[in-house]
Amino acid sequence: MTTAGWQRFLVEPPRPERVRALRNAHWLVVASVCVGAFMGQLDASIVTLATPALQEHFNVSLAAASWVALSYLLTLVAAVVPIGRLADAAGRKMLYVYGFAVFTLASVGCALAPSIGALDALRVVQAIGAAMLQANSVALIRLSMPPGQVGRGIGVQAVAQALGLALGPSVGGALVHLGGWRLVFLVNAPVGVIGVVAGLLFLPRSQQLRRIERMDYRGLILFVPLVVAALLTLTSATHGSLTRALVLAPLAITVVAALALRGHTKALLRRGAEPLLPVDLFARADFSRAILAGLLSYLILFGMLFITPFEMERTFGWRPDATGLLLTVLPACIALSTPFAGRLADAKGARLPTTIGMLLAAGGFTAVAVVPDDVGVVAAALALVGAGSGFFTPANNAAIMTSAPAARASVAGGVLNMTRAFGTALGVAIGALAYAIGGGGAAGYRATTSCLAGLALVAAAVVAGGGRAAPTGADRTSATLHGGGFA
């Protein structure tokens, strides 16, 4: 094939004219993105449940089996921001569709993996495909929805994510029981084919692309070990069997890499060059505030999801399958509350629903901290935390995306998804630490939920203390079109 022939694979195909002419074509964009959002959350839940089966099949230690999940997470966090930058320059539709194809093919490869090492390597490839999806999903919604409806579109995507998270435990358990761990990866194949076809047919070609003269490769070389070492520090701190040296070594690498990246970024800015990390976005107060609040929201959400199984098993003697059914209360309430939050954000701005969301979550944590040994209170707390997350997440994501210029949408989406991954790791680490300090059992659960309640109140203060009032009417339209934010 000639060079010109290869170049056609780097050009985004247009939507069919019939699709482009539809009055509600923007909702087809949301539907296409929801396929990836659902599959990503479903895959995350299922793979976690398959870890015992992987350990038994390959006859490896639990630590070795855990790298099936860890290799994916580390790659995703390290890749999502650089891929977002590439998408802003090369085309969001193209990278999204190719990301679906990479993720699907890698999933099939994972199902056929002959060894744990091969599975880890294929999970890295799968994570690269997932990063291509995640760096562009929210950006595609933000750039396709009409003014005043961005929050609603992101809210629908959050529902798809919540449904994937809710169905993951039951679907994963059934697949492992019926056909073993390989089915956990094969289930992605048909969904991936649907996602590729939907992306080609329904996603618009990219507009407002941003030319990048040169990729900051040195920044990337420093950023990857920084992210890997930081997450290794957090995950190592959650395992009491690891020695202190194994925790301090990646921590030292984190500090050194962070200082080196900071110096490198400053040097590039002095020369007028563009660094890897979007310093210009973090200079926007609305963007930085929403990112910080989002980090705290993911921390408290996954801290609750991580620590509750310990409480149900050690205090109440519940089996894992029963605990899994109880935990579905949380994502179910996310799914129920997110549409209302999206509409409220479009009408009033992000400050009101995000503040309400974090106050609801704080109320749930406080209730179970006061009465940790009552199943009804735990269920009610899960419902409140889920409803709070449902109110918070779509509105805060809309604030993040609309506070970034349109030409920087994919980079903003990449930072958002990187924040989610860091928040997840922090939730596990802080949850485990607070549980251990509290002495485990009901006392440990009380200590953990008290800590999470305090962090939820901090997040509420961050979003409620914004410097600008939420835009309304024509001001909100202008903010959406020109890159302003819902404060």
Coordinates of C-alpha atoms in Angstrom, one line a residue:
M1 CA 0.0 0.0 0.0
T2 CA 1.3 3.5 -0.9
T3 CA 2.0 6.2 1.6
A4 CA -1.1 8.0 0.4
G5 CA -3.1 4.8 1.0
W6 CA -1.9 4.7 4.6
Q7 CA -2.8 8.3 5.2
R8 CA -6.4 7.7 4.7
F9 CA -6.4 5.8 8.1
L10 CA -5.3 9.1 9.7
V11 CA -8.3 11.0 8.4
E12 CA -11.6 11.0 10.3
P13 CA -14.5 9.8 8.1
P14 CA -17.6 12.0 8.2
R15 CA -20.9 10.8 9.6
P16 CA -23.5 9.7 7.0
E17 CA -25.6 12.7 5.8
R18 CA -28.8 11.2 7.3
V19 CA -27.2 11.1 10.7
R20 CA -25.7 14.6 10.5
A21 CA -29.1 16.0 9.5
L22 CA -30.9 14.6 12.5
R23 CA -32.2 17.3 15.0
N24 CA -31.0 15.2 18.0
A25 CA -27.8 13.9 16.4
H26 CA -25.9 15.1 19.5
W27 CA -27.7 12.4 21.6
L28 CA -26.3 9.8 19.2
V29 CA -22.9 11.0 20.2
V30 CA -23.8 10.6 23.9
A31 CA -25.1 7.1 23.2
S32 CA -21.9 6.1 21.4
V33 CA -19.8 7.4 24.3
C34 CA -22.0 5.5 26.8
V35 CA -21.1 2.2 25.2
G36 CA -17.5 2.8 26.1
A37 CA -18.4 4.2 29.6
F38 CA -20.5 1.1 30.3
M39 CA -17.9 -1.4 29.1
G40 CA -15.0 0.3 31.0
Q41 CA -16.8 0.2 34.4
L42 CA -18.1 -3.4 33.7
D43 CA -14.6 -4.5 32.8
A44 CA -13.1 -3.0 36.0
S45 CA -15.6 -4.7 38.3
I46 CA -15.4 -8.1 36.5
V47 CA -11.6 -8.3 36.5
T48 CA -11.4 -7.6 40.2
L49 CA -13.7 -10.6 40.9
A50 CA -11.6 -12.8 38.6
T51 CA -8.4 -12.4 40.6
P52 CA -8.8 -15.6 42.8
A53 CA -9.5 -17.6 39.6
L54 CA -6.4 -16.2 38.0
Q55 CA -4.3 -17.0 41.0
E56 CA -5.5 -20.6 41.0
H57 CA -5.2 -21.1 37.2
F58 CA -1.7 -19.8 36.9
N59 CA -0.6 -21.1 40.3
V60 CA 0.9 -17.7 41.3
S61 CA 0.9 -15.7 44.5
L62 CA -1.8 -13.2 45.2
A63 CA 0.7 -10.4 44.7
A64 CA 1.5 -11.7 41.2
A65 CA -2.2 -12.0 40.4
S66 CA -2.9 -8.5 41.6
W67 CA -0.6 -7.2 38.8
V68 CA -3.3 -8.1 36.3
A69 CA -5.2 -5.1 37.7
L70 CA -2.2 -3.0 38.7
S71 CA -0.5 -3.1 35.3
Y72 CA -3.8 -1.8 33.7
L73 CA -4.2 1.0 36.2
L74 CA -0.6 2.2 36.0
T75 CA -0.7 2.3 32.2
L76 CA -4.0 4.1 32.2
V77 CA -2.9 6.9 34.5
A78 CA 0.4 7.4 32.7
A79 CA -1.1 7.4 29.2
V80 CA -4.4 9.3 29.5
V81 CA -3.0 12.8 29.6
P82 CA -0.4 12.4 26.7
I83 CA -3.1 10.7 24.6
G84 CA -5.5 13.6 25.4
R85 CA -2.9 16.0 24.0
L86 CA -2.5 13.9 20.9
A87 CA -6.2 13.8 20.4
D88 CA -6.5 17.6 20.5
A89 CA -4.1 17.7 17.7
A90 CA -4.8 14.6 15.6
G91 CA -8.6 14.1 16.0
R92 CA -10.8 13.0 18.8
K93 CA -13.1 10.7 16.8
M94 CA -10.1 8.9 15.2
L95 CA -8.4 8.1 18.5
Y96 CA -11.7 7.2 20.2
V97 CA -12.6 4.6 17.4
Y98 CA -9.1 3.3 17.3
G99 CA -9.1 3.1 21.1
F100 CA -12.2 0.9 20.9
A101 CA -10.5 -1.4 18.4
V102 CA -7.3 -1.7 20.5
F103 CA -9.2 -2.4 23.7
T104 CA -11.4 -5.0 22.0
L105 CA -8.5 -6.9 20.3
A106 CA -6.4 -6.7 23.5
S107 CA -9.4 -8.2 25.4
V108 CA -9.5 -11.2 23.1
G109 CA -5.8 -11.5 23.5
C110 CA -6.2 -11.5 27.3
A111 CA -8.7 -14.3 27.0
L112 CA -6.2 -16.4 25.1
A113 CA -3.1 -15.5 27.3
P114 CA -1.0 -18.6 28.0
S115 CA 0.8 -17.2 31.0
I116 CA 0.4 -14.6 33.7
G117 CA 3.3 -12.5 32.1
A118 CA 1.6 -12.5 28.8
L119 CA -1.7 -11.5 30.4
D120 CA 0.0 -8.6 32.2
A121 CA 1.5 -7.4 28.9
L122 CA -1.8 -7.6 27.1
R123 CA -3.4 -5.7 29.9
V124 CA -1.0 -2.9 29.2
V125 CA -2.1 -2.8 25.6
Q126 CA -5.7 -2.9 26.8
A127 CA -5.1 0.1 29.1
I128 CA -3.7 2.1 26.1
G129 CA -6.9 1.4 24.3
A130 CA -8.9 2.4 27.4
A131 CA -6.8 5.7 27.7
M132 CA -7.7 6.5 24.0
L133 CA -11.4 6.1 25.0
Q134 CA -11.3 7.9 28.3
A135 CA -9.2 10.9 27.1
N136 CA -11.9 11.6 24.5
S137 CA -15.2 10.5 25.9
V138 CA -16.1 13.6 27.9
A139 CA -14.5 15.9 25.4
L140 CA -16.8 14.5 22.6
I141 CA -19.9 15.2 24.7
R142 CA -18.7 18.6 25.7
L143 CA -18.1 19.6 22.1
S144 CA -21.2 18.0 20.6
M145 CA -24.0 19.0 23.1
P146 CA -25.9 22.3 22.5
P147 CA -25.3 25.2 24.9
G148 CA -26.9 24.6 28.2
Q149 CA -27.1 20.8 27.9
V150 CA -23.5 19.8 28.6
G151 CA -24.3 18.7 32.2
R152 CA -27.3 16.6 31.0
G153 CA -25.1 14.8 28.4
I154 CA -22.4 14.1 31.0
G155 CA -25.1 13.0 33.4
V156 CA -26.3 10.3 31.0
Q157 CA -22.7 9.1 30.6
A158 CA -22.4 8.9 34.3
V159 CA -25.6 6.7 34.4
A160 CA -23.9 4.3 31.9
Q161 CA -20.8 4.2 34.1
A162 CA -22.9 3.5 37.2
L163 CA -24.9 0.7 35.4
G164 CA -21.6 -0.9 34.4
L165 CA -20.3 -0.7 37.9
A166 CA -23.5 -2.0 39.4
L167 CA -23.7 -5.0 37.0
G168 CA -20.1 -5.9 37.3
P169 CA -20.2 -8.0 40.5
S170 CA -23.2 -10.1 39.4
V171 CA -22.1 -10.5 35.8
G172 CA -18.5 -11.2 36.8
G173 CA -19.5 -13.8 39.3
A174 CA -21.8 -15.6 36.8
L175 CA -19.1 -15.5 34.0
V176 CA -16.4 -16.9 36.2
H177 CA -18.8 -19.6 37.5
L178 CA -20.0 -20.6 34.1
G179 CA -16.9 -20.5 32.0
G180 CA -13.8 -19.4 34.0
W181 CA -11.8 -16.2 33.9
R182 CA -11.3 -16.2 30.1
L183 CA -15.0 -15.2 29.7
V184 CA -14.3 -12.1 31.7
F185 CA -12.3 -10.8 28.9
L186 CA -14.2 -12.3 26.0
V187 CA -17.4 -10.5 27.0
N188 CA -15.7 -7.2 25.9
A189 CA -15.5 -8.4 22.2
P190 CA -19.2 -8.0 21.1
V191 CA -19.5 -4.7 23.0
G192 CA -16.3 -3.5 21.4
V193 CA -17.6 -4.2 17.9
I194 CA -20.8 -2.2 18.7
G195 CA -18.7 0.6 20.0
V196 CA -16.5 0.8 16.9
V197 CA -19.5 0.8 14.5
A198 CA -21.4 3.4 16.6
G199 CA -18.3 5.6 16.7
L200 CA -17.8 5.6 12.9
L201 CA -21.5 6.3 12.3
F202 CA -22.5 8.7 15.0
L203 CA -19.4 10.7 16.1
P204 CA -18.7 14.0 14.3
R205 CA -15.3 14.8 12.8
S206 CA -13.1 16.9 15.1
Q207 CA -13.2 20.6 15.0
Q208 CA -11.0 23.2 16.6
L209 CA -7.9 21.0 16.5
R210 CA -4.9 22.4 18.2
R211 CA -1.5 22.1 16.5
I212 CA 1.3 20.9 18.7
E213 CA 4.7 21.7 17.3
R214 CA 6.6 19.2 19.3
M215 CA 5.7 16.5 21.9
D216 CA 7.4 17.0 25.3
Y217 CA 9.1 13.6 25.3
R218 CA 11.4 14.4 28.2
G219 CA 8.3 15.4 30.2
L220 CA 6.7 12.1 29.3
I221 CA 9.8 10.2 30.4
L222 CA 9.7 11.9 33.8
F223 CA 5.9 11.7 34.1
V224 CA 5.5 8.0 33.6
P225 CA 7.9 6.9 36.5
L226 CA 6.4 9.6 38.6
V227 CA 2.9 8.2 38.2
V228 CA 4.0 4.6 38.5
A229 CA 6.1 5.3 41.6
A230 CA 3.3 7.3 43.3
L231 CA 0.7 4.6 42.7
L232 CA 3.2 1.9 43.8
T233 CA 3.7 3.9 47.0
L234 CA 0.0 4.0 47.7
T235 CA -0.7 0.3 46.9
S236 CA 2.4 -0.8 48.9
A237 CA 1.2 1.1 51.9
T238 CA -2.1 -0.9 51.9
H239 CA -0.3 -4.2 52.3
G240 CA 1.0 -4.8 55.8
S241 CA 3.1 -7.8 54.6
L242 CA 5.4 -5.4 52.6
T243 CA 8.5 -4.1 54.3
R244 CA 9.1 -0.4 55.1
A245 CA 11.8 -0.2 52.5
L246 CA 9.5 -1.3 49.7
V247 CA 7.2 1.6 50.6
L248 CA 10.0 4.2 51.0
A249 CA 11.8 3.3 47.7
P250 CA 8.9 4.2 45.4
L251 CA 8.2 7.2 47.6
A252 CA 11.7 8.5 47.1
I253 CA 11.4 7.9 43.3
T254 CA 8.1 9.9 43.4
V255 CA 9.7 12.9 45.1
V256 CA 12.8 12.9 42.8
A257 CA 10.7 12.5 39.6
A258 CA 8.3 15.2 40.8
L259 CA 11.1 17.7 41.4
A260 CA 12.7 16.9 38.1
L261 CA 9.4 17.3 36.2
R262 CA 8.7 20.6 38.0
G263 CA 12.1 21.9 37.0
H264 CA 11.8 20.7 33.4
T265 CA 8.3 22.2 33.1
K266 CA 9.5 25.6 34.3
A267 CA 12.4 25.5 31.9
L268 CA 10.0 24.9 29.0
L269 CA 7.7 27.7 30.0
R270 CA 10.6 30.1 30.2
R271 CA 11.5 29.2 26.6
G272 CA 7.8 29.6 25.5
A273 CA 7.5 25.9 24.7
E274 CA 4.6 23.7 25.7
P275 CA 5.1 21.2 28.5
L276 CA 3.4 17.8 28.7
L277 CA 1.2 18.8 31.7
P278 CA -1.4 21.4 31.0
V279 CA -0.1 24.2 33.2
D280 CA -2.3 26.7 31.5
L281 CA -5.4 24.8 32.5
F282 CA -4.4 24.5 36.1
A283 CA -3.8 28.2 36.1
R284 CA -7.6 28.6 35.8
A285 CA -9.1 28.7 39.3
D286 CA -12.3 27.1 38.2
F287 CA -10.5 24.2 36.6
S288 CA -8.1 23.6 39.6
R289 CA -10.9 23.8 42.1
A290 CA -13.1 21.3 40.3
I291 CA -10.2 18.9 39.8
L292 CA -9.3 19.0 43.5
A293 CA -13.0 18.5 44.5
G294 CA -13.2 15.6 42.0
L295 CA -10.1 13.9 43.5
L296 CA -11.7 14.1 46.9
S297 CA -15.0 12.7 45.6
Y298 CA -13.4 9.7 44.0
L299 CA -11.4 9.1 47.2
I300 CA -14.4 9.0 49.5
L301 CA -16.4 6.9 47.0
F302 CA -13.8 4.2 46.5
G303 CA -12.8 4.4 50.2
M304 CA -16.4 3.4 51.0
L305 CA -16.5 0.6 48.4
F306 CA -13.1 -0.7 49.6
I307 CA -13.8 -0.8 53.4
T308 CA -17.5 -1.9 53.5
P309 CA -16.8 -5.6 52.6
F310 CA -14.4 -5.8 55.6
E311 CA -17.2 -4.6 57.8
M312 CA -19.8 -6.9 56.4
E313 CA -17.5 -9.9 56.7
R314 CA -15.9 -9.3 60.1
T315 CA -18.8 -7.7 62.0
F316 CA -21.8 -9.4 60.4
G317 CA -20.3 -12.6 59.0
W318 CA -21.7 -12.0 55.5
R319 CA -20.5 -14.0 52.4
P320 CA -18.9 -12.0 49.5
D321 CA -21.9 -12.6 47.2
A322 CA -24.3 -11.1 49.7
T323 CA -22.0 -8.2 50.3
G324 CA -21.8 -7.7 46.5
L325 CA -25.6 -7.4 46.4
L326 CA -25.6 -4.8 49.2
L327 CA -22.9 -2.8 47.5
T328 CA -25.1 -2.4 44.4
V329 CA -27.2 0.0 46.4
L330 CA -24.4 2.6 45.9
P331 CA -24.1 2.6 42.1
A332 CA -27.9 2.1 41.7
C333 CA -28.4 5.4 43.6
I334 CA -25.7 7.0 41.4
A335 CA -27.7 6.0 38.3
L336 CA -31.0 7.3 39.8
S337 CA -29.6 10.7 40.8
T338 CA -27.3 11.7 38.0
P339 CA -30.0 12.7 35.5
F340 CA -31.4 15.2 38.0
A341 CA -28.0 16.5 38.8
G342 CA -27.3 17.1 35.1
R343 CA -30.4 19.1 34.6
L344 CA -29.8 21.1 37.8
A345 CA -26.2 21.9 36.6
D346 CA -27.5 23.1 33.2
A347 CA -30.1 25.3 35.0
K348 CA -28.2 26.6 38.0
G349 CA -24.6 25.9 37.4
A350 CA -22.3 23.3 39.0
R351 CA -22.0 24.9 42.5
L352 CA -25.4 23.9 43.8
P353 CA -25.5 20.2 42.8
T354 CA -21.9 19.6 43.7
T355 CA -22.3 21.1 47.2
I356 CA -25.5 19.1 47.7
G357 CA -23.8 16.0 46.6
M358 CA -20.9 16.2 49.0
L359 CA -23.2 17.2 51.9
L360 CA -25.3 14.1 51.2
A361 CA -22.2 11.9 51.2
A362 CA -21.0 13.5 54.4
G363 CA -24.3 12.7 56.0
G364 CA -24.1 9.1 55.0
F365 CA -20.6 8.7 56.4
T366 CA -21.6 10.4 59.6
A367 CA -24.6 8.2 60.1
V368 CA -22.6 5.0 59.8
A369 CA -19.8 6.4 61.9
V370 CA -22.2 6.9 64.7
V371 CA -24.0 3.5 64.3
P372 CA -21.5 1.2 62.5
D373 CA -23.0 -2.1 63.6
D374 CA -26.5 -1.8 62.0
V375 CA -27.0 -3.3 58.5
G376 CA -29.9 -0.9 57.9
V377 CA -27.7 2.1 58.7
V378 CA -25.0 0.8 56.4
A379 CA -27.4 0.4 53.5
A380 CA -28.8 3.9 54.1
A381 CA -25.3 5.2 54.2
L382 CA -24.4 3.5 50.9
A383 CA -27.6 5.0 49.4
L384 CA -26.7 8.5 50.6
V385 CA -23.1 8.3 49.3
G386 CA -24.3 7.0 46.0
A387 CA -26.9 9.8 45.6
G388 CA -24.3 12.3 46.7
S389 CA -21.8 11.0 44.1
G390 CA -24.6 11.1 41.5
F391 CA -25.3 14.7 42.2
F392 CA -21.7 15.7 42.3
T393 CA -19.9 13.9 39.5
P394 CA -21.8 15.0 36.3
A395 CA -22.0 18.6 37.5
N396 CA -18.3 18.7 38.5
N397 CA -17.2 17.0 35.3
A398 CA -19.2 19.6 33.3
A399 CA -17.5 22.4 35.3
I400 CA -14.1 20.9 34.5
M401 CA -14.8 20.5 30.8
T402 CA -16.5 23.9 30.3
S403 CA -13.7 25.7 32.1
A404 CA -11.3 24.5 29.5
P405 CA -11.1 26.0 26.0
A406 CA -12.7 23.9 23.2
A407 CA -9.3 23.2 21.7
R408 CA -8.0 21.8 25.0
A409 CA -11.1 19.5 25.6
S410 CA -9.3 16.2 25.2
V411 CA -6.4 17.3 27.5
A412 CA -9.0 18.4 30.1
G413 CA -10.7 15.0 29.8
G414 CA -7.4 13.2 30.2
V415 CA -6.7 15.1 33.4
L416 CA -10.2 14.3 34.6
N417 CA -9.7 10.6 34.1
M418 CA -6.2 10.7 35.6
T419 CA -7.8 12.3 38.7
R420 CA -10.3 9.5 38.9
A421 CA -7.5 6.9 38.9
F422 CA -5.5 8.8 41.6
G423 CA -8.7 9.2 43.7
T424 CA -9.3 5.5 43.5
A425 CA -5.8 4.6 44.7
L426 CA -6.0 7.2 47.5
G427 CA -9.4 5.9 48.6
V428 CA -8.0 2.4 49.0
A429 CA -4.8 3.6 50.8
I430 CA -6.5 6.0 53.2
G431 CA -9.4 3.6 53.8
A432 CA -7.0 0.8 54.7
L433 CA -4.9 3.1 56.9
A434 CA -7.8 4.5 58.8
Y435 CA -9.3 1.0 59.3
A436 CA -6.0 -0.3 60.7
I437 CA -5.6 2.7 63.0
G438 CA -9.1 2.2 64.3
G439 CA -8.3 -1.4 65.2
G440 CA -10.5 -3.1 62.6
G441 CA -14.1 -4.4 62.9
A442 CA -16.8 -1.9 63.9
A443 CA -14.2 0.5 65.5
G444 CA -12.1 0.5 62.3
Y445 CA -15.2 1.1 60.2
R446 CA -16.2 4.0 62.5
A447 CA -12.7 5.5 62.1
T448 CA -12.7 5.1 58.4
T449 CA -16.2 6.6 57.8
S450 CA -15.4 9.5 60.2
C451 CA -12.3 10.3 58.1
L452 CA -14.3 10.1 54.8
A453 CA -17.0 12.3 56.3
G454 CA -14.4 15.0 57.0
L455 CA -13.0 14.7 53.5
A456 CA -16.5 15.0 52.0
L457 CA -17.0 18.2 54.0
V458 CA -13.7 19.6 52.7
A459 CA -14.9 18.8 49.1
A460 CA -18.2 20.6 49.8
A461 CA -16.3 23.6 51.1
V462 CA -14.1 23.6 48.0
V463 CA -17.0 23.7 45.5
A464 CA -19.2 26.0 47.6
G465 CA -16.4 28.5 48.0
G466 CA -16.0 29.3 44.3
G467 CA -15.2 32.8 43.4
R468 CA -17.9 33.3 40.8
A469 CA -21.6 32.8 40.8
A470 CA -23.0 30.2 38.5
P471 CA -23.8 31.6 35.1
T472 CA -27.3 31.7 33.9
G473 CA -29.1 32.3 30.6
A474 CA -27.0 33.9 28.0
D475 CA -24.0 34.0 30.2
R476 CA -24.1 30.2 30.5
T477 CA -24.3 29.9 26.8
S478 CA -21.3 32.1 26.3
A479 CA -19.4 30.1 28.9
T480 CA -20.1 26.9 27.1
L481 CA -19.2 28.2 23.7
H482 CA -16.0 30.1 24.7
G483 CA -14.6 27.8 27.4
G484 CA -15.8 29.4 30.6
G485 CA -16.9 27.4 33.5
F486 CA -19.7 26.8 35.9
A487 CA -18.2 28.1 39.1

